[in-house]
Amino acid sequence: MKYKAILMFVVAATIFTAVAQAQYTPSLMPPRTAHPSAATASINVKSDALALATSTCSYFFTVPGKLNSFLSYCVTVNGNIVSLQSPSGFDSIAQGGAGEGYGVCDASTGKSYYDWAYTDSGTWGAPVLLSSTATAVKIARTTTDGLWTLTQTITKQSGVQPFAKITMALKNNTAITKDAYLVRYADVDPANSSFTDSSFLESFDSSQYAAWGYGALNNSVGDFSLGLMLEEIGQPNVPYGFEGIAQNTSAAPDPCNPGANYAGYQASVDGSVELFWVLELGAQKTGTVNAKYEPF
């Protein structure tokens, strides 16, 4: 993560839109030490070996264009977006150590599974590369206990305002109905070239459908006024709730307590963005959600 001290504030928050009928007890999980992974995924070949967290790019996507019509991003073997540039040369994620990825909480057990690129829970199996083209990569991972499978499809969307679309399909591999929290997170630091940001201070806010970080026109550190939004697209195919969260810390959320670091509008903070869904999944059922990273 960033190479500077991070002050953590734990803020009690309950921000659920609609679905869950039970009360879930959050369980904070201590972070694990991340080690770079030299592994590469093989097409449709499953390995029982653990894949360690990595911020090394394996799949690269570019939309040519001028200013904010340009988009370039890369994805790790584990399905993390660890660099996203728009305009060219201005990276919103790869600053001081990339933090981006996904988390799942099994609401019936309080157990979490996450991979934020800079650290992971150690509870995901190795990635399975299902397909890779010039426009998309599709990666599946099953938890080490076999209870959940997450399949991600990350797709380049061209156009005047290009974006990276993320489709996450979470399957309940058990024979009973379960509720799960599904989280997408990014430590957003826009307005600088890769790994040159030294202040990490931006403004953050969120709505039900999105969360975003940006450098305001009057920001105190002299950065360019650019931003990155993580936004929900459409409607999940199972009973659901969802929320956008602007976090008051750059650290990743606990998937079992995703609203803990919510702080509303914030100026000149080292924050981050998050979307989370509450999904009701029947036995062997897959719930699919869609989101996008769009520069502004």
JSON list of C-alpha atoms in Angstrom, two decimals, residues 78-231:
[
{"chain": "A", "resi": 78, "resn": "ASN", "atom": "CA", "xyz": [-5.83, -12.42, -10.02]},
{"chain": "A", "resi": 79, "resn": "GLY", "atom": "CA", "xyz": [-8.22, -9.88, -11.57]},
{"chain": "A", "resi": 80, "resn": "ASN", "atom": "CA", "xyz": [-7.06, -6.60, -9.99]},
{"chain": "A", "resi": 81, "resn": "ILE", "atom": "CA", "xyz": [-6.89, -3.36, -12.00]},
{"chain": "A", "resi": 82, "resn": "VAL", "atom": "CA", "xyz": [-3.59, -1.93, -10.78]},
{"chain": "A", "resi": 83, "resn": "SER", "atom": "CA", "xyz": [-3.10, 0.93, -13.24]},
{"chain": "A", "resi": 84, "resn": "LEU", "atom": "CA", "xyz": [-5.63, 3.16, -14.99]},
{"chain": "A", "resi": 85, "resn": "GLN", "atom": "CA", "xyz": [-4.57, 6.16, -17.05]},
{"chain": "A", "resi": 86, "resn": "SER", "atom": "CA", "xyz": [-6.75, 8.90, -18.54]},
{"chain": "A", "resi": 87, "resn": "PRO", "atom": "CA", "xyz": [-5.55, 11.23, -20.00]},
{"chain": "A", "resi": 88, "resn": "SER", "atom": "CA", "xyz": [-2.36, 9.52, -21.11]},
{"chain": "A", "resi": 89, "resn": "GLY", "atom": "CA", "xyz": [0.28, 9.72, -18.40]},
{"chain": "A", "resi": 90, "resn": "PHE", "atom": "CA", "xyz": [-2.13, 10.45, -15.55]},
{"chain": "A", "resi": 91, "resn": "ASP", "atom": "CA", "xyz": [-2.67, 7.35, -13.41]},
{"chain": "A", "resi": 92, "resn": "SER", "atom": "CA", "xyz": [-5.53, 7.20, -10.89]},
{"chain": "A", "resi": 93, "resn": "ILE", "atom": "CA", "xyz": [-4.56, 3.91, -9.19]},
{"chain": "A", "resi": 94, "resn": "ALA", "atom": "CA", "xyz": [-0.80, 3.25, -9.47]},
{"chain": "A", "resi": 95, "resn": "GLN", "atom": "CA", "xyz": [0.37, 5.74, -6.86]},
{"chain": "A", "resi": 96, "resn": "GLY", "atom": "CA", "xyz": [2.53, 4.77, -3.88]},
{"chain": "A", "resi": 97, "resn": "GLY", "atom": "CA", "xyz": [1.51, 1.13, -4.28]},
{"chain": "A", "resi": 98, "resn": "ALA", "atom": "CA", "xyz": [-1.63, -0.03, -6.08]},
{"chain": "A", "resi": 99, "resn": "GLY", "atom": "CA", "xyz": [-4.73, -0.95, -4.10]},
{"chain": "A", "resi": 100, "resn": "GLU", "atom": "CA", "xyz": [-7.69, -2.34, -6.08]},
{"chain": "A", "resi": 101, "resn": "GLY", "atom": "CA", "xyz": [-9.73, -5.49, -6.02]},
{"chain": "A", "resi": 102, "resn": "TYR", "atom": "CA", "xyz": [-12.59, -7.50, -4.63]},
{"chain": "A", "resi": 103, "resn": "GLY", "atom": "CA", "xyz": [-13.91, -9.04, -1.45]},
{"chain": "A", "resi": 104, "resn": "VAL", "atom": "CA", "xyz": [-16.64, -11.43, -0.38]},
{"chain": "A", "resi": 105, "resn": "CYS", "atom": "CA", "xyz": [-18.21, -11.94, 3.04]},
{"chain": "A", "resi": 106, "resn": "ASP", "atom": "CA", "xyz": [-20.20, -15.07, 3.85]},
{"chain": "A", "resi": 107, "resn": "ALA", "atom": "CA", "xyz": [-22.92, -13.52, 6.01]},
{"chain": "A", "resi": 108, "resn": "SER", "atom": "CA", "xyz": [-23.82, -16.87, 7.58]},
{"chain": "A", "resi": 109, "resn": "THR", "atom": "CA", "xyz": [-20.32, -17.45, 8.96]},
{"chain": "A", "resi": 110, "resn": "GLY", "atom": "CA", "xyz": [-18.73, -13.99, 9.09]},
{"chain": "A", "resi": 111, "resn": "LYS", "atom": "CA", "xyz": [-15.78, -15.28, 7.06]},
{"chain": "A", "resi": 112, "resn": "SER", "atom": "CA", "xyz": [-14.23, -12.95, 4.51]},
{"chain": "A", "resi": 113, "resn": "TYR", "atom": "CA", "xyz": [-12.31, -13.56, 1.31]},
{"chain": "A", "resi": 114, "resn": "TYR", "atom": "CA", "xyz": [-10.46, -10.68, -0.36]},
{"chain": "A", "resi": 115, "resn": "ASP", "atom": "CA", "xyz": [-7.69, -9.69, -2.74]},
{"chain": "A", "resi": 116, "resn": "TRP", "atom": "CA", "xyz": [-6.74, -6.02, -2.85]},
{"chain": "A", "resi": 117, "resn": "ALA", "atom": "CA", "xyz": [-3.53, -6.46, -4.94]},
{"chain": "A", "resi": 118, "resn": "TYR", "atom": "CA", "xyz": [-1.30, -5.23, -2.09]},
{"chain": "A", "resi": 119, "resn": "THR", "atom": "CA", "xyz": [-2.59, -7.85, 0.33]},
{"chain": "A", "resi": 120, "resn": "ASP", "atom": "CA", "xyz": [-5.03, -10.76, 0.41]},
{"chain": "A", "resi": 121, "resn": "SER", "atom": "CA", "xyz": [-6.85, -13.02, 2.85]},
{"chain": "A", "resi": 122, "resn": "GLY", "atom": "CA", "xyz": [-5.06, -16.21, 1.84]},
{"chain": "A", "resi": 123, "resn": "THR", "atom": "CA", "xyz": [-8.46, -17.81, 1.26]},
{"chain": "A", "resi": 124, "resn": "TRP", "atom": "CA", "xyz": [-8.59, -17.71, -2.56]},
{"chain": "A", "resi": 125, "resn": "GLY", "atom": "CA", "xyz": [-7.37, -20.51, -4.79]},
{"chain": "A", "resi": 126, "resn": "ALA", "atom": "CA", "xyz": [-5.27, -19.91, -7.88]},
{"chain": "A", "resi": 127, "resn": "PRO", "atom": "CA", "xyz": [-6.88, -17.97, -10.75]},
{"chain": "A", "resi": 128, "resn": "VAL", "atom": "CA", "xyz": [-8.25, -19.79, -13.76]},
{"chain": "A", "resi": 129, "resn": "LEU", "atom": "CA", "xyz": [-7.98, -17.83, -16.99]},
{"chain": "A", "resi": 130, "resn": "LEU", "atom": "CA", "xyz": [-11.17, -18.55, -18.94]},
{"chain": "A", "resi": 131, "resn": "SER", "atom": "CA", "xyz": [-10.50, -16.22, -21.87]},
{"chain": "A", "resi": 132, "resn": "SER", "atom": "CA", "xyz": [-8.31, -13.32, -22.93]},
{"chain": "A", "resi": 133, "resn": "THR", "atom": "CA", "xyz": [-8.83, -11.09, -25.99]},
{"chain": "A", "resi": 134, "resn": "ALA", "atom": "CA", "xyz": [-7.87, -7.60, -27.11]},
{"chain": "A", "resi": 135, "resn": "THR", "atom": "CA", "xyz": [-10.98, -6.22, -25.40]},
{"chain": "A", "resi": 136, "resn": "ALA", "atom": "CA", "xyz": [-11.61, -8.40, -22.34]},
{"chain": "A", "resi": 137, "resn": "VAL", "atom": "CA", "xyz": [-10.19, -10.84, -19.84]},
{"chain": "A", "resi": 138, "resn": "LYS", "atom": "CA", "xyz": [-12.24, -13.41, -17.89]},
{"chain": "A", "resi": 139, "resn": "ILE", "atom": "CA", "xyz": [-10.84, -14.89, -14.68]},
{"chain": "A", "resi": 140, "resn": "ALA", "atom": "CA", "xyz": [-12.39, -17.30, -12.16]},
{"chain": "A", "resi": 141, "resn": "ARG", "atom": "CA", "xyz": [-11.30, -18.00, -8.59]},
{"chain": "A", "resi": 142, "resn": "THR", "atom": "CA", "xyz": [-12.76, -20.39, -6.04]},
{"chain": "A", "resi": 143, "resn": "THR", "atom": "CA", "xyz": [-12.27, -19.97, -2.31]},
{"chain": "A", "resi": 144, "resn": "THR", "atom": "CA", "xyz": [-10.01, -22.50, -0.63]},
{"chain": "A", "resi": 145, "resn": "ASP", "atom": "CA", "xyz": [-12.95, -23.91, 1.34]},
{"chain": "A", "resi": 146, "resn": "GLY", "atom": "CA", "xyz": [-14.84, -24.47, -1.93]},
{"chain": "A", "resi": 147, "resn": "LEU", "atom": "CA", "xyz": [-17.91, -22.50, -0.85]},
{"chain": "A", "resi": 148, "resn": "TRP", "atom": "CA", "xyz": [-17.72, -19.64, -3.37]},
{"chain": "A", "resi": 149, "resn": "THR", "atom": "CA", "xyz": [-16.57, -19.05, -6.94]},
{"chain": "A", "resi": 150, "resn": "LEU", "atom": "CA", "xyz": [-16.07, -15.52, -8.28]},
{"chain": "A", "resi": 151, "resn": "THR", "atom": "CA", "xyz": [-15.84, -15.05, -12.04]},
{"chain": "A", "resi": 152, "resn": "GLN", "atom": "CA", "xyz": [-14.72, -11.63, -13.24]},
{"chain": "A", "resi": 153, "resn": "THR", "atom": "CA", "xyz": [-14.97, -10.27, -16.76]},
{"chain": "A", "resi": 154, "resn": "ILE", "atom": "CA", "xyz": [-13.14, -6.98, -17.26]},
{"chain": "A", "resi": 155, "resn": "THR", "atom": "CA", "xyz": [-13.99, -5.38, -20.59]},
{"chain": "A", "resi": 156, "resn": "LYS", "atom": "CA", "xyz": [-12.65, -2.36, -22.46]},
{"chain": "A", "resi": 157, "resn": "GLN", "atom": "CA", "xyz": [-15.47, -0.03, -23.51]},
{"chain": "A", "resi": 158, "resn": "SER", "atom": "CA", "xyz": [-14.49, 2.34, -26.33]},
{"chain": "A", "resi": 159, "resn": "GLY", "atom": "CA", "xyz": [-16.13, 5.62, -27.28]},
{"chain": "A", "resi": 160, "resn": "VAL", "atom": "CA", "xyz": [-15.79, 9.33, -26.69]},
{"chain": "A", "resi": 161, "resn": "GLN", "atom": "CA", "xyz": [-15.84, 8.66, -22.93]},
{"chain": "A", "resi": 162, "resn": "PRO", "atom": "CA", "xyz": [-14.25, 5.19, -22.56]},
{"chain": "A", "resi": 163, "resn": "PHE", "atom": "CA", "xyz": [-14.37, 3.12, -19.38]},
{"chain": "A", "resi": 164, "resn": "ALA", "atom": "CA", "xyz": [-13.41, -0.23, -17.91]},
{"chain": "A", "resi": 165, "resn": "LYS", "atom": "CA", "xyz": [-16.45, -2.44, -17.27]},
{"chain": "A", "resi": 166, "resn": "ILE", "atom": "CA", "xyz": [-16.30, -5.04, -14.50]},
{"chain": "A", "resi": 167, "resn": "THR", "atom": "CA", "xyz": [-18.75, -7.94, -14.39]},
{"chain": "A", "resi": 168, "resn": "MET", "atom": "CA", "xyz": [-18.58, -10.04, -11.23]},
{"chain": "A", "resi": 169, "resn": "ALA", "atom": "CA", "xyz": [-20.50, -13.32, -11.03]},
{"chain": "A", "resi": 170, "resn": "LEU", "atom": "CA", "xyz": [-20.51, -14.85, -7.54]},
{"chain": "A", "resi": 171, "resn": "LYS", "atom": "CA", "xyz": [-21.65, -18.47, -7.25]},
{"chain": "A", "resi": 172, "resn": "ASN", "atom": "CA", "xyz": [-22.85, -20.11, -4.05]},
{"chain": "A", "resi": 173, "resn": "ASN", "atom": "CA", "xyz": [-21.40, -23.61, -4.36]},
{"chain": "A", "resi": 174, "resn": "THR", "atom": "CA", "xyz": [-23.31, -24.99, -1.38]},
{"chain": "A", "resi": 175, "resn": "ALA", "atom": "CA", "xyz": [-26.63, -26.82, -1.11]},
{"chain": "A", "resi": 176, "resn": "ILE", "atom": "CA", "xyz": [-28.27, -24.09, 1.02]},
{"chain": "A", "resi": 177, "resn": "THR", "atom": "CA", "xyz": [-29.32, -20.48, 0.46]},
{"chain": "A", "resi": 178, "resn": "LYS", "atom": "CA", "xyz": [-26.75, -17.93, 1.59]},
{"chain": "A", "resi": 179, "resn": "ASP", "atom": "CA", "xyz": [-26.45, -14.15, 1.78]},
{"chain": "A", "resi": 180, "resn": "ALA", "atom": "CA", "xyz": [-23.16, -12.57, 0.80]},
{"chain": "A", "resi": 181, "resn": "TYR", "atom": "CA", "xyz": [-21.57, -9.14, 0.65]},
{"chain": "A", "resi": 182, "resn": "LEU", "atom": "CA", "xyz": [-19.65, -8.53, -2.57]},
{"chain": "A", "resi": 183, "resn": "VAL", "atom": "CA", "xyz": [-17.22, -5.60, -2.57]},
{"chain": "A", "resi": 184, "resn": "ARG", "atom": "CA", "xyz": [-15.19, -3.70, -5.18]},
{"chain": "A", "resi": 185, "resn": "TYR", "atom": "CA", "xyz": [-12.58, -1.24, -3.92]},
{"chain": "A", "resi": 186, "resn": "ALA", "atom": "CA", "xyz": [-9.94, 1.13, -5.27]},
{"chain": "A", "resi": 187, "resn": "ASP", "atom": "CA", "xyz": [-7.43, 3.44, -3.62]},
{"chain": "A", "resi": 188, "resn": "VAL", "atom": "CA", "xyz": [-7.98, 6.40, -5.95]},
{"chain": "A", "resi": 189, "resn": "ASP", "atom": "CA", "xyz": [-5.21, 8.99, -6.36]},
{"chain": "A", "resi": 190, "resn": "PRO", "atom": "CA", "xyz": [-5.84, 10.83, -9.64]},
{"chain": "A", "resi": 191, "resn": "ALA", "atom": "CA", "xyz": [-3.90, 13.57, -11.41]},
{"chain": "A", "resi": 192, "resn": "ASN", "atom": "CA", "xyz": [-0.29, 12.37, -11.48]},
{"chain": "A", "resi": 193, "resn": "SER", "atom": "CA", "xyz": [1.92, 10.13, -13.57]},
{"chain": "A", "resi": 194, "resn": "SER", "atom": "CA", "xyz": [2.48, 6.62, -12.19]},
{"chain": "A", "resi": 195, "resn": "PHE", "atom": "CA", "xyz": [4.13, 6.50, -8.76]},
{"chain": "A", "resi": 196, "resn": "THR", "atom": "CA", "xyz": [4.90, 10.24, -8.64]},
{"chain": "A", "resi": 197, "resn": "ASP", "atom": "CA", "xyz": [2.15, 11.38, -6.25]},
{"chain": "A", "resi": 198, "resn": "SER", "atom": "CA", "xyz": [3.61, 12.46, -2.92]},
{"chain": "A", "resi": 199, "resn": "SER", "atom": "CA", "xyz": [0.61, 13.96, -1.11]},
{"chain": "A", "resi": 200, "resn": "PHE", "atom": "CA", "xyz": [-2.27, 11.55, -1.85]},
{"chain": "A", "resi": 201, "resn": "LEU", "atom": "CA", "xyz": [-4.77, 14.25, -0.86]},
{"chain": "A", "resi": 202, "resn": "GLU", "atom": "CA", "xyz": [-7.97, 14.43, -2.90]},
{"chain": "A", "resi": 203, "resn": "SER", "atom": "CA", "xyz": [-11.69, 14.97, -2.40]},
{"chain": "A", "resi": 204, "resn": "PHE", "atom": "CA", "xyz": [-14.17, 12.08, -2.10]},
{"chain": "A", "resi": 205, "resn": "ASP", "atom": "CA", "xyz": [-17.91, 11.57, -2.13]},
{"chain": "A", "resi": 206, "resn": "SER", "atom": "CA", "xyz": [-20.48, 8.89, -2.95]},
{"chain": "A", "resi": 207, "resn": "SER", "atom": "CA", "xyz": [-24.10, 8.18, -3.79]},
{"chain": "A", "resi": 208, "resn": "GLN", "atom": "CA", "xyz": [-26.17, 5.02, -3.82]},
{"chain": "A", "resi": 209, "resn": "TYR", "atom": "CA", "xyz": [-24.89, 4.15, -7.29]},
{"chain": "A", "resi": 210, "resn": "ALA", "atom": "CA", "xyz": [-21.29, 5.36, -7.21]},
{"chain": "A", "resi": 211, "resn": "ALA", "atom": "CA", "xyz": [-18.23, 6.57, -5.32]},
{"chain": "A", "resi": 212, "resn": "TRP", "atom": "CA", "xyz": [-15.57, 8.90, -6.67]},
{"chain": "A", "resi": 213, "resn": "GLY", "atom": "CA", "xyz": [-12.30, 10.62, -5.86]},
{"chain": "A", "resi": 214, "resn": "TYR", "atom": "CA", "xyz": [-10.95, 13.73, -7.57]},
{"chain": "A", "resi": 215, "resn": "GLY", "atom": "CA", "xyz": [-8.56, 16.64, -7.35]},
{"chain": "A", "resi": 216, "resn": "ALA", "atom": "CA", "xyz": [-10.61, 19.79, -6.88]},
{"chain": "A", "resi": 217, "resn": "LEU", "atom": "CA", "xyz": [-9.79, 22.89, -8.93]},
{"chain": "A", "resi": 218, "resn": "ASN", "atom": "CA", "xyz": [-8.67, 24.65, -5.75]},
{"chain": "A", "resi": 219, "resn": "ASN", "atom": "CA", "xyz": [-6.78, 21.69, -4.25]},
{"chain": "A", "resi": 220, "resn": "SER", "atom": "CA", "xyz": [-3.91, 22.70, -2.00]},
{"chain": "A", "resi": 221, "resn": "VAL", "atom": "CA", "xyz": [-1.23, 20.42, -3.43]},
{"chain": "A", "resi": 222, "resn": "GLY", "atom": "CA", "xyz": [-1.26, 21.75, -6.99]},
{"chain": "A", "resi": 223, "resn": "ASP", "atom": "CA", "xyz": [-2.39, 18.53, -8.68]},
{"chain": "A", "resi": 224, "resn": "PHE", "atom": "CA", "xyz": [-4.35, 18.54, -11.92]},
{"chain": "A", "resi": 225, "resn": "SER", "atom": "CA", "xyz": [-8.11, 18.54, -11.46]},
{"chain": "A", "resi": 226, "resn": "LEU", "atom": "CA", "xyz": [-8.95, 14.98, -12.54]},
{"chain": "A", "resi": 227, "resn": "GLY", "atom": "CA", "xyz": [-11.09, 12.23, -11.04]},
{"chain": "A", "resi": 228, "resn": "LEU", "atom": "CA", "xyz": [-12.10, 8.57, -11.16]},
{"chain": "A", "resi": 229, "resn": "MET", "atom": "CA", "xyz": [-15.57, 7.17, -10.48]},
{"chain": "A", "resi": 230, "resn": "LEU", "atom": "CA", "xyz": [-16.56, 3.61, -9.57]},
{"chain": "A", "resi": 231, "resn": "GLU", "atom": "CA", "xyz": [-20.20, 3.24, -10.60]}
]
